[in-house]
PDB file of C-alpha atoms in Angstrom:
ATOM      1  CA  UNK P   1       0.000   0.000   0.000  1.00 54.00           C
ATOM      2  CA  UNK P   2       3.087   2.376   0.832  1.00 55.00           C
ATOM      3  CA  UNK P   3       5.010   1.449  -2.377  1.00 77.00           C
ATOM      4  CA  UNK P   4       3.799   4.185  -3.831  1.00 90.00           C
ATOM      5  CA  UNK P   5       4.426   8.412  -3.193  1.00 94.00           C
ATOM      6  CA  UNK P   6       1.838   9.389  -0.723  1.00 96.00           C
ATOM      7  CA  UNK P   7       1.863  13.178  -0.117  1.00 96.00           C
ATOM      8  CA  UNK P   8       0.201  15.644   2.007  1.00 95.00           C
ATOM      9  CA  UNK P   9      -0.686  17.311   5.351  1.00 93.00           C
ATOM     10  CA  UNK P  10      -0.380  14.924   8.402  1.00 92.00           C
ATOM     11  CA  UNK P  11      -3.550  13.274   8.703  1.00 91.00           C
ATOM     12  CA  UNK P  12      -4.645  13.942   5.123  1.00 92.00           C
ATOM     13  CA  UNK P  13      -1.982  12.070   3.218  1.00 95.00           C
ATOM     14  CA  UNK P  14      -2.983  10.963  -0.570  1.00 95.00           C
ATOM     15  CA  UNK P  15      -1.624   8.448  -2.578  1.00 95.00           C
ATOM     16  CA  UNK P  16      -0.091   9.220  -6.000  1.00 96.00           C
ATOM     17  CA  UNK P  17      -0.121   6.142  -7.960  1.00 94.00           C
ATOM     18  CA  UNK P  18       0.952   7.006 -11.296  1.00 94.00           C
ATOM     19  CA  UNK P  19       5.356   6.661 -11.822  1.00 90.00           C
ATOM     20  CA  UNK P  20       7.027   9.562 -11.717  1.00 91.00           C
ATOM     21  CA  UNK P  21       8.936  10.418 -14.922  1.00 91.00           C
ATOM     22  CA  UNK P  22      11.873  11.576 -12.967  1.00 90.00           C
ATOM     23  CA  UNK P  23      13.081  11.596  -9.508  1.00 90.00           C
ATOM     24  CA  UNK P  24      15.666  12.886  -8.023  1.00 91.00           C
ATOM     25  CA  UNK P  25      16.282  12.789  -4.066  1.00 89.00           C
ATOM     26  CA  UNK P  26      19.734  12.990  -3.489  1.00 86.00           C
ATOM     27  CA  UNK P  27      21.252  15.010  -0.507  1.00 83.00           C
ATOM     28  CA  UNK P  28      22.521  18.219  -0.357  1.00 82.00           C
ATOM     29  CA  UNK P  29      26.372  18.022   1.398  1.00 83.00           C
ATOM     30  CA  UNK P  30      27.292  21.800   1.454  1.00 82.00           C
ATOM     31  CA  UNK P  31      31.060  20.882   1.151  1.00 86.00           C
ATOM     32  CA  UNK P  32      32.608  24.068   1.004  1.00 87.00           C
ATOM     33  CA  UNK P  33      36.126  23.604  -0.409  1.00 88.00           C
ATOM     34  CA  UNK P  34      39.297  26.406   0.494  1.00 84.00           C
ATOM     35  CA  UNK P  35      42.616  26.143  -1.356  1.00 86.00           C
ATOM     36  CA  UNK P  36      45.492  27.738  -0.074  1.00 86.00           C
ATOM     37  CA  UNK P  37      48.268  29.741  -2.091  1.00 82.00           C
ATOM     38  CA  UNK P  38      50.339  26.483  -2.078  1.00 83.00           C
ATOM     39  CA  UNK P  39      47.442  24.355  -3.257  1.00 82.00           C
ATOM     40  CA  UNK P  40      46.593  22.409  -0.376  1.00 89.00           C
ATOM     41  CA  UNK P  41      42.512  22.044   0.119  1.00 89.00           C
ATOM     42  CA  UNK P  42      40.768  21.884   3.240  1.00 89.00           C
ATOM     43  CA  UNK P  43      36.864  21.665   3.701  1.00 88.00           C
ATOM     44  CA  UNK P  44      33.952  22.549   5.118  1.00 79.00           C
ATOM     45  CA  UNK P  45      31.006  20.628   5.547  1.00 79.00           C
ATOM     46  CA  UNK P  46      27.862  20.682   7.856  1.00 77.00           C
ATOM     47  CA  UNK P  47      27.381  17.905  10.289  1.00 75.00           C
ATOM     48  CA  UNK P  48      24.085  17.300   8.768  1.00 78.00           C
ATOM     49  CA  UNK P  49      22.505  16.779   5.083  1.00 83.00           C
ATOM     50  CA  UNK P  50      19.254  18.159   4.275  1.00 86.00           C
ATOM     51  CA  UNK P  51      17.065  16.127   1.766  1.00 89.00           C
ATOM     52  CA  UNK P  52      16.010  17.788  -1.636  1.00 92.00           C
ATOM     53  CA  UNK P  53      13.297  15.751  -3.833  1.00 94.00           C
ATOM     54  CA  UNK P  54      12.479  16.895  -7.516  1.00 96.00           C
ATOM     55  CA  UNK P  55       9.635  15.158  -9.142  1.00 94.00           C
ATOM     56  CA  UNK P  56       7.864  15.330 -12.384  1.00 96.00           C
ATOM     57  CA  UNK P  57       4.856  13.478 -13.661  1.00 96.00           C
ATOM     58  CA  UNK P  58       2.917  13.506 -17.219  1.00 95.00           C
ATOM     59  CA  UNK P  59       0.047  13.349 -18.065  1.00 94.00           C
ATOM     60  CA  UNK P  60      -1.065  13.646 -14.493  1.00 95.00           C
ATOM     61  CA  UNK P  61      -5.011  12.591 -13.521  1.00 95.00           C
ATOM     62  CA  UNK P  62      -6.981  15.859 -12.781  1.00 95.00           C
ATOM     63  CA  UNK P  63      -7.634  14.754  -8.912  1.00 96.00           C
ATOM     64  CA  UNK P  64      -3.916  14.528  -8.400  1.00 96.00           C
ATOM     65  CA  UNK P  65      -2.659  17.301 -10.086  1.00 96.00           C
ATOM     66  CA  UNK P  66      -5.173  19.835  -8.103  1.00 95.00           C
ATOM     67  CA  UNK P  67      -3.782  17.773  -4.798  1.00 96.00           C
ATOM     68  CA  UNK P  68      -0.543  18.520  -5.829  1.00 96.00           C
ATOM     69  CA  UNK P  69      -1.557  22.341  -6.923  1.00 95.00           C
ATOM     70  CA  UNK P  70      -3.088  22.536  -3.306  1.00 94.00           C
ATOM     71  CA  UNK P  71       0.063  21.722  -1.730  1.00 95.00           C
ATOM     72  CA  UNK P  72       2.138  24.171  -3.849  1.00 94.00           C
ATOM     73  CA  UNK P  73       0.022  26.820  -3.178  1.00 92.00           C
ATOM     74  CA  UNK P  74      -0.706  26.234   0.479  1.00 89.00           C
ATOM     75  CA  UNK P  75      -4.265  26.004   0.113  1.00 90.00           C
ATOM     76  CA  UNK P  76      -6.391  23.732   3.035  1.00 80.00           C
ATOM     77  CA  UNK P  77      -2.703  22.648   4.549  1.00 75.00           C
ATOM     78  CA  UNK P  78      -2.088  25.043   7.137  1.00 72.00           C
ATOM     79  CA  UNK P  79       1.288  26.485   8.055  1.00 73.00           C
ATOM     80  CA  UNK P  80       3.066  23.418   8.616  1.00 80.00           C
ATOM     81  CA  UNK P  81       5.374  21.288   6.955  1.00 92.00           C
ATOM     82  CA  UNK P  82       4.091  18.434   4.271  1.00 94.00           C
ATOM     83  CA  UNK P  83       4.541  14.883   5.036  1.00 95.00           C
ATOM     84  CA  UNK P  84       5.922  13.142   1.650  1.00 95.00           C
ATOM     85  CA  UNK P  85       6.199   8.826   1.992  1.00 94.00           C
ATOM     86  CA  UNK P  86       8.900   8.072  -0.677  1.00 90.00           C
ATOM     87  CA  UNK P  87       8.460   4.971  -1.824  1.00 89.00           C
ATOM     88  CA  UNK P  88      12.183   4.648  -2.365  1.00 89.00           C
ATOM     89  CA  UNK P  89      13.154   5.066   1.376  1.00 89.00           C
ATOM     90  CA  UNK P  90      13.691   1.773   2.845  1.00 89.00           C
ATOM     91  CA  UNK P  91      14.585   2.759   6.294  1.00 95.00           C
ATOM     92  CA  UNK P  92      12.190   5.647   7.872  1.00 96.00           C
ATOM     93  CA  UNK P  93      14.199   6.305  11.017  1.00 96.00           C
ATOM     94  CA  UNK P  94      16.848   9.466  10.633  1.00 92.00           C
ATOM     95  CA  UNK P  95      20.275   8.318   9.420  1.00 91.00           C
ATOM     96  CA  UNK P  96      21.905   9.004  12.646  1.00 89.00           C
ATOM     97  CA  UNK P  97      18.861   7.682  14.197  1.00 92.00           C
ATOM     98  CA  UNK P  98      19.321   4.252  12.761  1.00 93.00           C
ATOM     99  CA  UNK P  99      22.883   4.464  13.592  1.00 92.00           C
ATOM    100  CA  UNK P 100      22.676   4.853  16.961  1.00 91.00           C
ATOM    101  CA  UNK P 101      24.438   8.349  16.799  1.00 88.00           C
ATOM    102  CA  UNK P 102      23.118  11.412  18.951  1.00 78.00           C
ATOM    103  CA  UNK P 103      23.597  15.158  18.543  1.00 69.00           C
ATOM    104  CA  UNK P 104      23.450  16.191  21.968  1.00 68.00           C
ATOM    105  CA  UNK P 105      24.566  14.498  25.572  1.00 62.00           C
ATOM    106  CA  UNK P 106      21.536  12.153  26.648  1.00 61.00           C
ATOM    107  CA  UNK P 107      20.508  11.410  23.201  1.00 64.00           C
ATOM    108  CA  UNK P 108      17.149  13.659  23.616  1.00 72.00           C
ATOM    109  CA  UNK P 109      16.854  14.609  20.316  1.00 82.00           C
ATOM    110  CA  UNK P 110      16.030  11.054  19.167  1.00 90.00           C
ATOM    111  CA  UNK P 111      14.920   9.035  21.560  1.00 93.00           C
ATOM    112  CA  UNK P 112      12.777   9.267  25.282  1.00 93.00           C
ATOM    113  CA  UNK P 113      12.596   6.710  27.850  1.00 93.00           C
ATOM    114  CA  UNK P 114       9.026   5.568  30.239  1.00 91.00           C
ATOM    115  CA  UNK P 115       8.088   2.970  32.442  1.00 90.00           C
ATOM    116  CA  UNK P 116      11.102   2.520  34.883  1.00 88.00           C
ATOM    117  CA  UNK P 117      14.677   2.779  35.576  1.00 92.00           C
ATOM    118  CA  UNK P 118      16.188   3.546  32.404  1.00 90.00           C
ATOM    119  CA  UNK P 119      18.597   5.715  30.918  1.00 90.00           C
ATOM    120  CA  UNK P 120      20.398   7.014  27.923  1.00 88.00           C
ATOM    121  CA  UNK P 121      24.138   7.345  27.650  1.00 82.00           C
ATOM    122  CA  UNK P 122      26.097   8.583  24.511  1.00 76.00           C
ATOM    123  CA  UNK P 123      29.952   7.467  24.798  1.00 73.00           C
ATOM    124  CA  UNK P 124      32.999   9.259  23.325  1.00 69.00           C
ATOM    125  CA  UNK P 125      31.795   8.561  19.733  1.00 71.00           C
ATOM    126  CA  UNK P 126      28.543   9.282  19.842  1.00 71.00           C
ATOM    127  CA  UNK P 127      26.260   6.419  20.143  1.00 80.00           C
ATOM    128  CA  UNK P 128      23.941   6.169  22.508  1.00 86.00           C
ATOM    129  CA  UNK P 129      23.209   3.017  24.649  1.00 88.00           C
ATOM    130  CA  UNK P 130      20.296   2.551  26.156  1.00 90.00           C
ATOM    131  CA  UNK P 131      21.331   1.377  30.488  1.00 91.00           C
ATOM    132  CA  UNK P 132      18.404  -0.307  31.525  1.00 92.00           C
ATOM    133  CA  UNK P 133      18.287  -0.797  35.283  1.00 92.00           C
ATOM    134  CA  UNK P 134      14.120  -2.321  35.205  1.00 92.00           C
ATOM    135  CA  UNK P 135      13.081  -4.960  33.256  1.00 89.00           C
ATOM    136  CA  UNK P 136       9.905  -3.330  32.590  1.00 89.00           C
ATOM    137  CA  UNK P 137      11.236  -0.104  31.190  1.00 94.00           C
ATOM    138  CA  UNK P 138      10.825   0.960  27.704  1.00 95.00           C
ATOM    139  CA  UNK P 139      12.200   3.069  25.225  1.00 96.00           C
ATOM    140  CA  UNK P 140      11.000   4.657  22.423  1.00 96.00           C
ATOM    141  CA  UNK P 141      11.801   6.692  18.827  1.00 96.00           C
ATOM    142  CA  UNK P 142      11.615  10.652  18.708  1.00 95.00           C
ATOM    143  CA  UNK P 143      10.656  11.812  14.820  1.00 94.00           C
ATOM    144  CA  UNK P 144      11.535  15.472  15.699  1.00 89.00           C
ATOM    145  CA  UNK P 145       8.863  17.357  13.750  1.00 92.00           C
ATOM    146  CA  UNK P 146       5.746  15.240  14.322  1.00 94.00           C
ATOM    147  CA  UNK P 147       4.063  13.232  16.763  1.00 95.00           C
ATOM    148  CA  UNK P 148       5.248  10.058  14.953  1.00 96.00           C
ATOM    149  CA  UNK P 149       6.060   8.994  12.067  1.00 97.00           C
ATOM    150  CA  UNK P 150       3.017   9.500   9.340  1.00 97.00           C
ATOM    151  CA  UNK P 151       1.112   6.603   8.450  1.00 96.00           C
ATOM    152  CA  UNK P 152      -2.558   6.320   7.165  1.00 95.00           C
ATOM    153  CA  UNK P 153      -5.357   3.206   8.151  1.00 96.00           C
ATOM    154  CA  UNK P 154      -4.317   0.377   6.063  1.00 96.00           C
ATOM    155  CA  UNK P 155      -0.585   0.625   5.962  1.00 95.00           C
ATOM    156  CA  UNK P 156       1.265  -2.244   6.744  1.00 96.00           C
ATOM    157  CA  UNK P 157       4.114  -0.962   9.332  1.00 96.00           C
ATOM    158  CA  UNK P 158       7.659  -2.968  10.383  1.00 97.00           C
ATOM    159  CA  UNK P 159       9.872  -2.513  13.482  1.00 98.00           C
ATOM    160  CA  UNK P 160      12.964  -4.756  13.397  1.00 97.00           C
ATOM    161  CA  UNK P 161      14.560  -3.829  16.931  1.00 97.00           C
ATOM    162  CA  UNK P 162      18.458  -2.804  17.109  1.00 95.00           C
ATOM    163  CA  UNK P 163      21.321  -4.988  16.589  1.00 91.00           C
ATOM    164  CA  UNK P 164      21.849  -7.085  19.916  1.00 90.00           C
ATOM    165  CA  UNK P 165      18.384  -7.045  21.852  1.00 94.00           C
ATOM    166  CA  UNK P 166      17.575 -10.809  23.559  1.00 94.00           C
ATOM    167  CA  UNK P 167      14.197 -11.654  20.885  1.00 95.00           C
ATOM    168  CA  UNK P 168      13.692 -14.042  24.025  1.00 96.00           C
ATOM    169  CA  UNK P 169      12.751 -11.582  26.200  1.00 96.00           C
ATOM    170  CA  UNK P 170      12.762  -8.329  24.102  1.00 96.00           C
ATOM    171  CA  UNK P 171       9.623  -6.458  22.828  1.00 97.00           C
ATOM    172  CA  UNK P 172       8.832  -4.613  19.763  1.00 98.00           C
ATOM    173  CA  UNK P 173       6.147  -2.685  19.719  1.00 98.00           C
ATOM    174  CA  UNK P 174       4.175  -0.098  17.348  1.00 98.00           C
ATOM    175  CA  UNK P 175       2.434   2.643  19.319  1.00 98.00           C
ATOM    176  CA  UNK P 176      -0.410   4.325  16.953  1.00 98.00           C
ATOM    177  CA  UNK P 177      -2.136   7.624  17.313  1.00 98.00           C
ATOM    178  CA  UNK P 178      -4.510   9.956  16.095  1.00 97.00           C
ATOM    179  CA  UNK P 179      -3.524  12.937  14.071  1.00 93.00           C
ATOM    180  CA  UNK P 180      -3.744  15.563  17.362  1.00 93.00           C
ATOM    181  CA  UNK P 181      -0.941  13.499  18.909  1.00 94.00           C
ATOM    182  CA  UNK P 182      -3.210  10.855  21.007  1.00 96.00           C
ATOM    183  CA  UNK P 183      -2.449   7.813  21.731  1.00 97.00           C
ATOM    184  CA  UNK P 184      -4.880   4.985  20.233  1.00 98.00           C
ATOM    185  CA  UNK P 185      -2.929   1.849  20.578  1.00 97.00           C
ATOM    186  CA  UNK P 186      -0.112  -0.144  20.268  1.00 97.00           C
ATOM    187  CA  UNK P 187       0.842  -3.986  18.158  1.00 98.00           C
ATOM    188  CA  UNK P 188       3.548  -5.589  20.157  1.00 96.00           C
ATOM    189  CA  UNK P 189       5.232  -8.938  20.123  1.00 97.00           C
ATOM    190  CA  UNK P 190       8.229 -10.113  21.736  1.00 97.00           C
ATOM    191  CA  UNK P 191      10.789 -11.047  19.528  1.00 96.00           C
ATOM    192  CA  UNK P 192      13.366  -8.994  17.544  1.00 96.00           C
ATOM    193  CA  UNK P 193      10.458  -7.549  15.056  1.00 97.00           C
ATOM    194  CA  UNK P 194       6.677  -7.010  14.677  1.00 97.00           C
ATOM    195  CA  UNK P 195       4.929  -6.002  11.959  1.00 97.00           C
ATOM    196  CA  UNK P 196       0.907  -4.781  12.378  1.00 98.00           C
ATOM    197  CA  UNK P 197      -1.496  -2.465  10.271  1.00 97.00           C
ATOM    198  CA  UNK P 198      -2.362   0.664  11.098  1.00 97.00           C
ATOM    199  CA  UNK P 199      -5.659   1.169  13.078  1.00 98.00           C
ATOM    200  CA  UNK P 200      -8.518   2.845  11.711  1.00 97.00           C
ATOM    201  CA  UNK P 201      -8.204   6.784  12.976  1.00 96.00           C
ATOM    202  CA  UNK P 202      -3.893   6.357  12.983  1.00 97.00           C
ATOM    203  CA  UNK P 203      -2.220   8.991  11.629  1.00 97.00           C
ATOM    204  CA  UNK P 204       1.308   8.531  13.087  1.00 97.00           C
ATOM    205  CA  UNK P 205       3.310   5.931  14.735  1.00 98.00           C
ATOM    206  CA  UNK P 206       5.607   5.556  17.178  1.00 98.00           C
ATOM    207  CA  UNK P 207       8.466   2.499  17.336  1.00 98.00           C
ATOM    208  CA  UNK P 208       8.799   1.417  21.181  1.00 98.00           C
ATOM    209  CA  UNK P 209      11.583  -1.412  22.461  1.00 96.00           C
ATOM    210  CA  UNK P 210      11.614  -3.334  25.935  1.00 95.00           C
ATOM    211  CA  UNK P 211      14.825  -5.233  26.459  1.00 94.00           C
ATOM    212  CA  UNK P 212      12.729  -7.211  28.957  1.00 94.00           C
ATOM    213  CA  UNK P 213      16.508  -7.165  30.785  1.00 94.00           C
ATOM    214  CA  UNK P 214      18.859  -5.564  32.963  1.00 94.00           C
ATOM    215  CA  UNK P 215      21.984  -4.486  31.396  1.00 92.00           C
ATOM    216  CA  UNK P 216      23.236  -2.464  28.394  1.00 91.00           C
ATOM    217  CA  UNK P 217      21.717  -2.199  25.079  1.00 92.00           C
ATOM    218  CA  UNK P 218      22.811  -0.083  21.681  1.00 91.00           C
ATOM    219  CA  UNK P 219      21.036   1.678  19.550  1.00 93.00           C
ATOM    220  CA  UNK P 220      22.194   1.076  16.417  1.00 92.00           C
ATOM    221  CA  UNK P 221      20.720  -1.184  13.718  1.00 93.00           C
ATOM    222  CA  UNK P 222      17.115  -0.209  14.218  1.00 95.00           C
ATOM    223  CA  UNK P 223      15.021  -0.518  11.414  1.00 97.00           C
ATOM    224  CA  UNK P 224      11.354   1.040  10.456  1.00 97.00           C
ATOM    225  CA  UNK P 225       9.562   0.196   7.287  1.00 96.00           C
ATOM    226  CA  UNK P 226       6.196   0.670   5.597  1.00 94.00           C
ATOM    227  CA  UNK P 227       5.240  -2.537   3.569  1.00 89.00           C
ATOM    228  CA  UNK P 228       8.438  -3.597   3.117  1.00 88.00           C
ATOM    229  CA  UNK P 229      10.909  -5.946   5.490  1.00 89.00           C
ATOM    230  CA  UNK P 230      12.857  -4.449   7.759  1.00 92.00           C
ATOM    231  CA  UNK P 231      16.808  -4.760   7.009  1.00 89.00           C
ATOM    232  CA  UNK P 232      19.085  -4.586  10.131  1.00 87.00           C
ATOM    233  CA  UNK P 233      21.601  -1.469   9.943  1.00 87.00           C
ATOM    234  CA  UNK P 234      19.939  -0.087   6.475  1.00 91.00           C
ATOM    235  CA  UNK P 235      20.646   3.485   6.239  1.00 90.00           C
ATOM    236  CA  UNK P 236      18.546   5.713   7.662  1.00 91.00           C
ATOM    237  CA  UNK P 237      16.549   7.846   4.344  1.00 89.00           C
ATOM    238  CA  UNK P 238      14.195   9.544   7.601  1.00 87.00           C
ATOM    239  CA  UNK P 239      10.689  11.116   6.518  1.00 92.00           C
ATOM    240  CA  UNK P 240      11.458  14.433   6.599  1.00 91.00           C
ATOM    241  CA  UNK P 241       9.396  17.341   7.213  1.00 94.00           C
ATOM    242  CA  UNK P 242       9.338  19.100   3.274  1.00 94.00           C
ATOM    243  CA  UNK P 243       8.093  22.415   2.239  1.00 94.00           C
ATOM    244  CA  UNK P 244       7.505  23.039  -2.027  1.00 95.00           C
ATOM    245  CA  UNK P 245      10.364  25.322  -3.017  1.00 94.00           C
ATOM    246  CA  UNK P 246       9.437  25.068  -6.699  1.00 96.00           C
ATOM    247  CA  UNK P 247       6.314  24.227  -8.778  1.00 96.00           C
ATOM    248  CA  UNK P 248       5.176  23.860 -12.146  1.00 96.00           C
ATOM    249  CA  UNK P 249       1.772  22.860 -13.748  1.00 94.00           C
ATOM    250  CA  UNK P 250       1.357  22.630 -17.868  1.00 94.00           C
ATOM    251  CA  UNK P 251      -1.580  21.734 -19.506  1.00 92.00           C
ATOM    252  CA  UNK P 252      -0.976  18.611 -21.400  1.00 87.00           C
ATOM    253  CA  UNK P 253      -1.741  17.976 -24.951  1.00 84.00           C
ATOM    254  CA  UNK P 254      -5.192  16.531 -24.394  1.00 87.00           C
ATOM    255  CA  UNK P 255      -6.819  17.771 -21.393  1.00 88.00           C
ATOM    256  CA  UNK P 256      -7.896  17.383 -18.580  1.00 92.00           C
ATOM    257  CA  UNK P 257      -4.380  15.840 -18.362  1.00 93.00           C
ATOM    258  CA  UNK P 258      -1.688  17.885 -16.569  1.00 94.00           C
ATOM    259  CA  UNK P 259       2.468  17.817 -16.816  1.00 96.00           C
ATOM    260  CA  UNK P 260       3.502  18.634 -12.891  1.00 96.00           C
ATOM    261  CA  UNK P 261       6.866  18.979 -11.477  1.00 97.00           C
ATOM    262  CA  UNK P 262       7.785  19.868  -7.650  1.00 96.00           C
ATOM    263  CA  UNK P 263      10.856  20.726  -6.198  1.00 97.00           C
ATOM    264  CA  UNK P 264      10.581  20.233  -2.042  1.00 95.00           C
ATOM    265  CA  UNK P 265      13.065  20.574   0.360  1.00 94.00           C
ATOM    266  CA  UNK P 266      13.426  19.207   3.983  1.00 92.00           C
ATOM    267  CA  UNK P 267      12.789  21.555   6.892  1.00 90.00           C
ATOM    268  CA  UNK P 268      12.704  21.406  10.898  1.00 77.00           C
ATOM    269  CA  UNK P 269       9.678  23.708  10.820  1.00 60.00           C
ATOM    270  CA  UNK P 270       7.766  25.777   8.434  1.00 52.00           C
ATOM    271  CA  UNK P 271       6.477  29.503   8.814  1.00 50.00           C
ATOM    272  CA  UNK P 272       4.543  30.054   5.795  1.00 46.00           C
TER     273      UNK P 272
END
């Protein structure tokens, strides 16, 4: 059901089935190169990438290309950030997400901890471990925009647990909720995966573990998926937050048929 671009507002996601005739989603690196008088280069790059998509479609059906015309021109969406499902992301969790890496001391940014005596810890290169101190506790993903990650009824959602969790005792679980940011309910099972549709009324969802243990766990090798497998340590393409930077819309040859293009960019927020 996911295979294919779904695009929208949280909550309001539609599906575009037709191919796009191109697509291009590669990262922007903002290496910034300075050569010296003697020719010796040094450079400068950000410690993050931000994710550009550019996507054109012909001969477009009329009910997508005025979804896609909404979009671009901010019209029922609100001030937020879009929600776009590429169907070429295997891995939904942020790349230094899946790899276990944190930006700041405690690992906040990415993940939060409940139900017991359980912390995070990020050691001297930057991946966090989760020390779990209560058999019972839990921890679970942060998507840093959104309440969850975006998901609509029907979808058929994977969470393959990090990379040394006991599936004899460990749980993987799928919390779903509505599109305010409630909680609904959750799909569990213990083991080192579960997969589990999405309820009707879900508009996000949230990827909990339980190492069902005492003792230290990483965080790296996570894996979240929509109708798909899960793959152990596949890099993390996220689901960013995207604003339209760029839009075109051309009448094709026989109408109602439209040529589209968008150009989106991902963002941390959006004042529009």
């Amino acid at each position: 059901m996911a295979r294919n671009l779904w695009i929208g507002a949280p909550g309001r996601l539609r599906e575009i089935r037709q191919a796009a005739k191109s697509w291009d989603r590669t990262a922007e690196l903002n290496v910034t190169e300075f050569k010296a008088l003697e020719g010796r280069v040094t450079t400068f790059a950000p410690t993050r990438t931000i994710r550009r998509l550019k996507l054109s479609f012909e001969w477009l059906e009329p009910d997508d290309a005025q979804h896609l015309a909404r979009l671009a021109r901010r019209v029922g969406t609100g001030r937020g950030p879009l929600v776009v499902l590429d169907p070429a992301s295997v891995n939904l969790l942020d790349p230094y997400q899946a790899a276990g890496q944190s930006d700041i001391p405690g690992g906040w940014d990415h993940w939060f901890t409940m139900n017991g005596d359980i912390a995070l810890a990020r050691n001297a290169d930057g991946v966090t471990t989760v020390d779990c101190r209560d058999a019972a506790a839990a921890v679970g993903w942060i998507h840093g925009v959104w309440a969850g990650w975006p998901v609509v009824p029907g979808m058929r959602a994977s969470w393959l647990l990090p990379e040394g969790w006991d599936p004899a005792v460990a749980t993987a679980q799928l919390d779903w909720k509505a599109a305010d940011g409630k909680y609904l309910s959750s799909s569990h099972a213990i083991g080192a995966s579960v997969t589990a549709v999405a309820p009707a009324g879900a508009a996000f969802v949230t990827p909990v573990a339980r190492p069902g243990a005492v003792g230290l766990f990483g965080l790296a090798g996570g894996c979240l998926t929509l109708d798909e497998e899960p793959v152990a340590h596949a890099l993390g393409d996220g689901c960013p937050a995207m604003v339209v930077t760029a839009y075109t819309d051309v009448p094709a040859a026989r109408l109602p048929y439209r040529n589209v293009s968008l150009d989106l960019v991902e963002v941390r927020d959006a004042a529009l």
